[in-house]
mmCIF file of C-alpha atoms in Angstrom:
data_model
loop_
_atom_site.group_PDB
_atom_site.id
_atom_site.type_symbol
_atom_site.label_atom_id
_atom_site.label_comp_id
_atom_site.label_asym_id
_atom_site.label_seq_id
_atom_site.Cartn_x
_atom_site.Cartn_y
_atom_site.Cartn_z
ATOM 1 C CA MET W 11 10.677 -16.659 6.837
ATOM 2 C CA GLY W 12 7.302 -15.086 7.545
ATOM 3 C CA LEU W 13 4.745 -17.351 5.948
ATOM 4 C CA THR W 14 1.806 -16.022 7.911
ATOM 5 C CA LYS W 15 0.743 -12.433 7.986
ATOM 6 C CA SER W 16 1.116 -12.139 11.765
ATOM 7 C CA THR W 17 4.706 -13.464 11.609
ATOM 8 C CA THR W 18 5.501 -11.073 8.763
ATOM 9 C CA VAL W 19 4.037 -8.092 10.642
ATOM 10 C CA GLY W 20 6.172 -9.012 13.682
ATOM 11 C CA GLN W 21 9.310 -9.171 11.542
ATOM 12 C CA VAL W 22 8.498 -5.803 9.971
ATOM 13 C CA ALA W 23 7.875 -4.305 13.428
ATOM 14 C CA GLU W 24 11.367 -5.422 14.442
ATOM 15 C CA ALA W 25 12.816 -3.837 11.285
ATOM 16 C CA VAL W 26 10.964 -0.622 12.117
ATOM 17 C CA ARG W 27 12.432 -0.648 15.645
ATOM 18 C CA GLN W 28 15.911 -0.965 14.140
ATOM 19 C CA SER W 29 15.246 1.805 11.590
ATOM 20 C CA ASP W 30 13.564 4.265 13.956
ATOM 21 C CA PRO W 31 13.588 3.248 17.631
ATOM 22 C CA LEU W 32 11.241 6.097 18.629
ATOM 23 C CA ALA W 33 8.525 5.242 16.085
ATOM 24 C CA ARG W 34 5.418 3.270 16.997
ATOM 25 C CA PRO W 35 3.951 1.225 14.106
ATOM 26 C CA VAL W 36 0.286 1.935 13.377
ATOM 27 C CA VAL W 37 -0.318 -0.336 10.380
ATOM 28 C CA THR W 38 1.823 -2.441 8.023
ATOM 29 C CA LEU W 39 0.980 -3.702 4.553
ATOM 30 C CA ALA W 40 2.795 -5.472 1.744
ATOM 31 C CA VAL W 41 2.848 -3.910 -1.731
ATOM 32 C CA GLY W 42 4.421 -4.619 -5.074
ATOM 33 C CA SER W 43 4.865 -2.165 -7.902
ATOM 34 C CA GLY W 44 3.653 -2.348 -11.469
ATOM 35 C CA ARG W 45 0.410 -1.954 -13.343
ATOM 36 C CA HIS W 46 -0.317 -5.694 -13.741
ATOM 37 C CA PRO W 47 0.101 -7.448 -10.360
ATOM 38 C CA LEU W 48 -0.936 -10.945 -11.433
ATOM 39 C CA LEU W 49 1.473 -10.979 -14.367
ATOM 40 C CA THR W 50 4.291 -9.643 -12.181
ATOM 41 C CA THR W 51 3.624 -12.341 -9.577
ATOM 42 C CA LEU W 52 3.607 -15.103 -12.166
ATOM 43 C CA LEU W 53 6.849 -13.901 -13.758
ATOM 44 C CA SER W 54 8.644 -13.564 -10.424
ATOM 45 C CA LEU W 55 7.176 -16.820 -9.036
ATOM 46 C CA GLY W 56 6.078 -14.921 -5.938
ATOM 47 C CA ILE W 57 9.622 -14.072 -4.853
ATOM 48 C CA GLY W 58 10.088 -10.530 -3.627
ATOM 49 C CA ASP W 59 12.295 -8.138 -5.536
ATOM 50 C CA ALA W 60 13.477 -4.545 -5.269
ATOM 51 C CA ASP W 61 10.008 -3.399 -6.319
ATOM 52 C CA SER W 62 8.202 -5.101 -3.435
ATOM 53 C CA PHE W 63 7.899 -3.338 -0.108
ATOM 54 C CA PHE W 64 6.566 -3.615 3.389
ATOM 55 C CA VAL W 65 4.994 -0.226 4.052
ATOM 56 C CA THR W 66 4.666 0.769 7.691
ATOM 57 C CA LEU W 67 2.758 3.801 8.827
ATOM 58 C CA THR W 68 4.134 4.925 12.180
ATOM 59 C CA ASP W 69 3.145 7.777 14.434
ATOM 60 C CA ARG W 70 6.031 9.774 12.903
ATOM 61 C CA SER W 71 6.549 8.634 9.309
ATOM 62 C CA VAL W 72 5.957 6.033 6.632
ATOM 63 C CA LEU W 73 8.753 3.507 6.133
ATOM 64 C CA PHE W 74 9.296 1.418 3.011
ATOM 65 C CA HIS W 75 11.376 -1.710 3.659
ATOM 66 C CA GLU W 76 12.341 -3.798 0.646
ATOM 67 C CA VAL W 77 11.166 -7.397 0.626
ATOM 68 C CA ALA W 78 14.268 -9.612 0.757
ATOM 69 C CA SER W 79 14.750 -11.485 -2.525
ATOM 70 C CA THR W 80 15.416 -14.879 -0.933
ATOM 71 C CA SER W 81 12.674 -14.834 1.671
ATOM 72 C CA TYR W 82 9.544 -12.952 2.550
ATOM 73 C CA ARG W 83 11.279 -10.842 5.193
ATOM 74 C CA PRO W 84 11.868 -7.117 5.454
ATOM 75 C CA GLY W 85 15.155 -6.061 3.898
ATOM 76 C CA LYS W 86 16.876 -2.707 3.904
ATOM 77 C CA LEU W 87 15.024 0.526 4.515
ATOM 78 C CA ARG W 88 14.531 2.156 1.107
ATOM 79 C CA TYR W 89 12.419 5.217 1.978
ATOM 80 C CA ALA W 90 11.494 7.059 5.155
ATOM 81 C CA ILE W 91 8.960 9.793 4.437
ATOM 82 C CA GLU W 92 7.424 12.153 6.949
ATOM 83 C CA ARG W 93 3.763 11.473 7.532
ATOM 84 C CA GLU W 94 2.593 14.879 6.312
ATOM 85 C CA GLN W 95 4.464 14.472 3.023
ATOM 86 C CA VAL W 96 2.902 11.077 2.337
ATOM 87 C CA ARG W 97 -0.588 12.564 2.083
ATOM 88 C CA THR W 98 0.419 14.530 -1.005
ATOM 89 C CA ARG W 99 2.174 11.554 -2.616
ATOM 90 C CA ILE W 100 -0.859 9.240 -2.767
ATOM 91 C CA GLY W 101 -2.848 9.501 -5.987
ATOM 92 C CA GLU W 102 -5.529 7.529 -7.743
ATOM 93 C CA PHE W 103 -6.585 4.181 -6.296
ATOM 94 C CA HIS W 104 -8.873 1.293 -7.102
ATOM 95 C CA ARG W 105 -10.277 -1.211 -4.624
ATOM 96 C CA ARG W 106 -10.754 -4.504 -6.482
ATOM 97 C CA PRO W 107 -11.701 -8.107 -5.581
ATOM 98 C CA LEU W 108 -8.236 -9.697 -5.823
ATOM 99 C CA TRP W 109 -5.784 -6.812 -6.069
ATOM 100 C CA SER W 110 -6.282 -3.243 -4.976
ATOM 101 C CA ILE W 111 -3.950 -0.617 -6.397
ATOM 102 C CA PHE W 112 -2.994 2.959 -5.645
ATOM 103 C CA GLN W 113 -0.528 5.437 -7.046
ATOM 104 C CA PHE W 114 2.392 6.644 -4.964
ATOM 105 C CA ARG W 115 5.109 9.098 -5.966
ATOM 106 C CA PHE W 116 8.416 8.105 -4.386
ATOM 107 C CA PRO W 117 10.992 10.760 -3.449
ATOM 108 C CA GLY W 118 13.076 11.695 -6.469
ATOM 109 C CA ASP W 119 10.569 10.292 -8.969
ATOM 110 C CA ALA W 120 8.751 12.635 -11.331
ATOM 111 C CA GLU W 121 5.819 10.268 -11.833
ATOM 112 C CA ALA W 122 3.782 8.105 -9.504
ATOM 113 C CA THR W 123 4.171 4.328 -9.371
ATOM 114 C CA TRP W 124 1.275 1.887 -9.107
ATOM 115 C CA LEU W 125 1.440 -0.094 -5.865
ATOM 116 C CA ASN W 126 -0.470 -3.375 -5.727
ATOM 117 C CA VAL W 127 -2.056 -4.703 -2.554
ATOM 118 C CA ARG W 128 -3.200 -8.319 -2.356
ATOM 119 C CA ARG W 129 -6.646 -9.087 -1.020
ATOM 120 C CA ALA W 130 -5.192 -10.455 2.227
ATOM 121 C CA TRP W 131 -3.668 -7.028 2.959
ATOM 122 C CA ARG W 132 -6.738 -4.979 1.951
ATOM 123 C CA PRO W 133 -7.929 -4.313 5.547
ATOM 124 C CA GLU W 134 -4.475 -2.886 6.308
ATOM 125 C CA MET W 135 -4.610 -0.778 3.125
ATOM 126 C CA ASP W 136 -7.975 0.621 4.236
ATOM 127 C CA ARG W 137 -6.558 1.455 7.682
ATOM 128 C CA PHE W 138 -3.455 2.987 6.067
ATOM 129 C CA LEU W 139 -5.524 5.257 3.788
ATOM 130 C CA ASP W 140 -7.939 6.104 6.579
ATOM 131 C CA ALA W 141 -5.146 7.045 8.987
ATOM 132 C CA LEU W 142 -3.572 9.331 6.392
ATOM 133 C CA HIS W 143 -6.648 10.927 4.885
ATOM 134 C CA GLY W 144 -9.469 10.294 7.305
ATOM 135 C CA ASP W 145 -13.058 9.512 6.443
ATOM 136 C CA ARG W 146 -13.032 11.093 2.961
ATOM 137 C CA LEU W 147 -10.446 8.756 1.486
ATOM 138 C CA HIS W 148 -11.769 5.752 3.375
ATOM 139 C CA ALA W 149 -15.236 6.355 1.895
ATOM 140 C CA GLU W 150 -13.663 6.584 -1.563
ATOM 141 C CA ALA W 151 -11.711 3.349 -1.069
ATOM 142 C CA MET W 152 -14.882 1.606 0.071
ATOM 143 C CA GLY W 153 -16.637 2.838 -3.103
ATOM 144 C CA GLN W 154 -19.464 4.630 -1.328
ATOM 145 C CA TRP W 155 -20.434 6.605 -4.404
ATOM 146 C CA ASP W 156 -20.940 5.396 -7.930
ATOM 147 C CA SER W 157 -21.444 6.514 -11.497
ATOM 148 C CA GLY W 158 -25.205 6.809 -11.223
ATOM 149 C CA GLU W 159 -26.383 3.206 -11.114
ATOM 150 C CA PRO W 160 -27.376 2.481 -7.509
ATOM 151 C CA GLY W 161 -26.346 -0.870 -6.138
ATOM 152 C CA ASN W 162 -23.923 -1.710 -8.948
ATOM 153 C CA PRO W 163 -20.433 -2.083 -7.433
ATOM 154 C CA GLU W 164 -18.900 -2.609 -10.901
ATOM 155 C CA ASN W 165 -19.617 1.035 -11.719
ATOM 156 C CA ARG W 166 -17.945 2.569 -8.691
ATOM 157 C CA GLN W 167 -15.568 5.432 -9.364
ATOM 158 C CA ASP W 168 -12.578 6.873 -7.596
ATOM 159 C CA SER W 169 -12.120 10.549 -6.780
ATOM 160 C CA LEU W 170 -10.924 11.283 -10.316
ATOM 161 C CA GLY W 171 -13.987 9.759 -11.955
ATOM 162 C CA HIS W 172 -12.275 6.566 -13.109
ATOM 163 C CA SER W 173 -14.189 3.318 -12.863
ATOM 164 C CA SER W 174 -12.825 0.710 -10.517
#
């Protein structure tokens, strides 16, 4: 069981090698779905379910491995999406103190799902967004513009004008 982030990343890297031997992992992060991450965590007692994923950006694609329900290990590969397609599937996002969230539209779904990223995985989320969208999205995730009140991080907005 991967109790530390470095152990977990190593286990996910092994799962990536099994899923796509030619892919080289760039960044891995853990996400859970749902609009209210704290409530979801409390109700599930922190145990992974089918709506929790390890997301790995590789040089070729983005892989979504389910989090095994009995341990915090990568389970079966649920989605493998080409890197170019992922850029169009990421929507609105908010970078917050405890949980950051972004929208992602999975293959076959008509609407986007909110994916929650714990604070511990925020640096990986920033690298993930930056690798996919470059400086523009990274600047947005870092909240480098605001709603008109300089120096007030509570009034930062995302690219769609929503407060974060």
